[in-house]
Short mmCIF file of C-alpha atoms in Angstrom, two decimals:
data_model
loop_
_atom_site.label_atom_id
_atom_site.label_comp_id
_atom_site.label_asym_id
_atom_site.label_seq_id
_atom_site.Cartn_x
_atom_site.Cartn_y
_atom_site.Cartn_z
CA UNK A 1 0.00 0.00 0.00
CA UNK A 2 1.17 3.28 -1.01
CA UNK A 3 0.17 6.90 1.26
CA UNK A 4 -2.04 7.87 -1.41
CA UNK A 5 -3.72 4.57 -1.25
CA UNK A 6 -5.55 5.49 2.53
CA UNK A 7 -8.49 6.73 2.04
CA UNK A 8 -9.29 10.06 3.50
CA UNK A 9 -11.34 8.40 6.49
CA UNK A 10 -8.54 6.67 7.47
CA UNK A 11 -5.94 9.22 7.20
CA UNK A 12 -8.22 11.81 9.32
CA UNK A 13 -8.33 9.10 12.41
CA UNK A 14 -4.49 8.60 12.14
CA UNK A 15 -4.67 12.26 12.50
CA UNK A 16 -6.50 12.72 15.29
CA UNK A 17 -5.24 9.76 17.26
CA UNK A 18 -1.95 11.85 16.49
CA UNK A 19 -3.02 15.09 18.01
CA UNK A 20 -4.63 13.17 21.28
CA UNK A 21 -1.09 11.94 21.65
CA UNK A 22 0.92 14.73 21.38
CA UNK A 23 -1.70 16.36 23.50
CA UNK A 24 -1.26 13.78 26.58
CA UNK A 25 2.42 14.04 25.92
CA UNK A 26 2.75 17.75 27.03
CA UNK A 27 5.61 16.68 28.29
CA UNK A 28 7.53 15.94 25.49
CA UNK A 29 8.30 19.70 24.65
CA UNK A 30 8.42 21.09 20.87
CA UNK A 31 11.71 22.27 20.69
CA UNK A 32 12.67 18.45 21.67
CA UNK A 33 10.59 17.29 19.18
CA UNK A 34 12.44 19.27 16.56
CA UNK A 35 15.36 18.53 17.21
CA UNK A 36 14.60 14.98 16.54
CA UNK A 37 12.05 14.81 14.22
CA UNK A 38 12.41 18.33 12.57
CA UNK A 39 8.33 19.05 13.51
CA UNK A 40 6.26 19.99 16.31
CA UNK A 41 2.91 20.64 17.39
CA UNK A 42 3.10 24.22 15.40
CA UNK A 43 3.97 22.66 12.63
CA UNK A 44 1.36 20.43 12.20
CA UNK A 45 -1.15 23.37 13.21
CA UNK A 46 0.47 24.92 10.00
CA UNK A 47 -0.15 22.16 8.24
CA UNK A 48 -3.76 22.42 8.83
CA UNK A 49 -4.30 25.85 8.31
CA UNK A 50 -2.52 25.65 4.85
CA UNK A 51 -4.61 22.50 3.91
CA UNK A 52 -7.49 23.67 5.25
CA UNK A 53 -7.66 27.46 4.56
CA UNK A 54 -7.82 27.65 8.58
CA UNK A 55 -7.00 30.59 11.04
CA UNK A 56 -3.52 29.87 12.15
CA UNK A 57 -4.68 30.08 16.25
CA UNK A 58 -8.24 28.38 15.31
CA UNK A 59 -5.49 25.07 13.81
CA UNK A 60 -3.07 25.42 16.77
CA UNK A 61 -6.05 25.65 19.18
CA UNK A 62 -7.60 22.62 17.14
CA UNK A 63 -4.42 20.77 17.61
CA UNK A 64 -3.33 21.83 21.52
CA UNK A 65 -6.56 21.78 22.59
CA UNK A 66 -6.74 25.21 24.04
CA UNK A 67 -5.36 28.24 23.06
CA UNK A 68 -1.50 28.40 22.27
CA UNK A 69 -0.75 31.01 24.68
CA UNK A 70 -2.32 29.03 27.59
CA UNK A 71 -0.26 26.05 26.62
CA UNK A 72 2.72 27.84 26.52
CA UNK A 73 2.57 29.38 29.55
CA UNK A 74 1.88 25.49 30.98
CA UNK A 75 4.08 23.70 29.21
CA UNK A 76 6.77 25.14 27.69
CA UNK A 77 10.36 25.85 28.57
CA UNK A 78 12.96 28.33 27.67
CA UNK A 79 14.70 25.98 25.29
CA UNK A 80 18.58 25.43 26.07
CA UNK A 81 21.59 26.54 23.92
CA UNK A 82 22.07 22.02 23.11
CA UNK A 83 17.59 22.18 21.95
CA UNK A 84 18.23 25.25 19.85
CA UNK A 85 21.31 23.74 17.80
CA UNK A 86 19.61 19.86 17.93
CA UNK A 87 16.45 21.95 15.98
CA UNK A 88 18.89 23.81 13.62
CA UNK A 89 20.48 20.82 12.47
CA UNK A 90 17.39 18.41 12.16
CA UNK A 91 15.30 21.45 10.78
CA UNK A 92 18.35 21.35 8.36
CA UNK A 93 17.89 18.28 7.05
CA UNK A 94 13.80 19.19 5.71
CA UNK A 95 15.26 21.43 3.07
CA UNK A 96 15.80 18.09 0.98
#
């Protein structure tokens, strides 16, 4: 089976079981998550604006489950010197 061979059902509950995840995983912070996998929450609420001609903050709200800002302040860290240069080089690496 090929990606484009899921049909669109499918797809949209891999989706969603993905965004319940990452939201139970607050802990696993988005600057840790790009420096390993080169995306984070943000980026898949950018996904879904762009795909879905969606307000930016109504997709990130959509994906964190509450309004960024309230997140943030919740959840999120001043990333270290070591996150900052793990993102650079794995955000690198999505140029190809």
């Amino acid at each position: 089976m090929t990606l484009e061979q899921i049909d669109d059902a499918t797809a949209a509950a891999a989706f969603r079981r993905l965004v319940l995840h990452l939201r139970h995983r607050s802990d696993a912070e988005n600057i840790d998550l790009m420096g390993l996998a080169g995306f984070c929450r943000n980026c898949l609420s950018d996904w879904v604006a762009e795909a879905g001609a969606v307000d930016r903050d109504a997709a990130r709200e959509a994906v964190y489950g509450m309004p960024y800002a309230r997140w943030k302040a919740a959840h999120q860290s001043d990333a270290t010197p070591e996150q900052l240069a793990r993102m650079a080089a794995s955000v690198a690496k999505n140029a190809g």
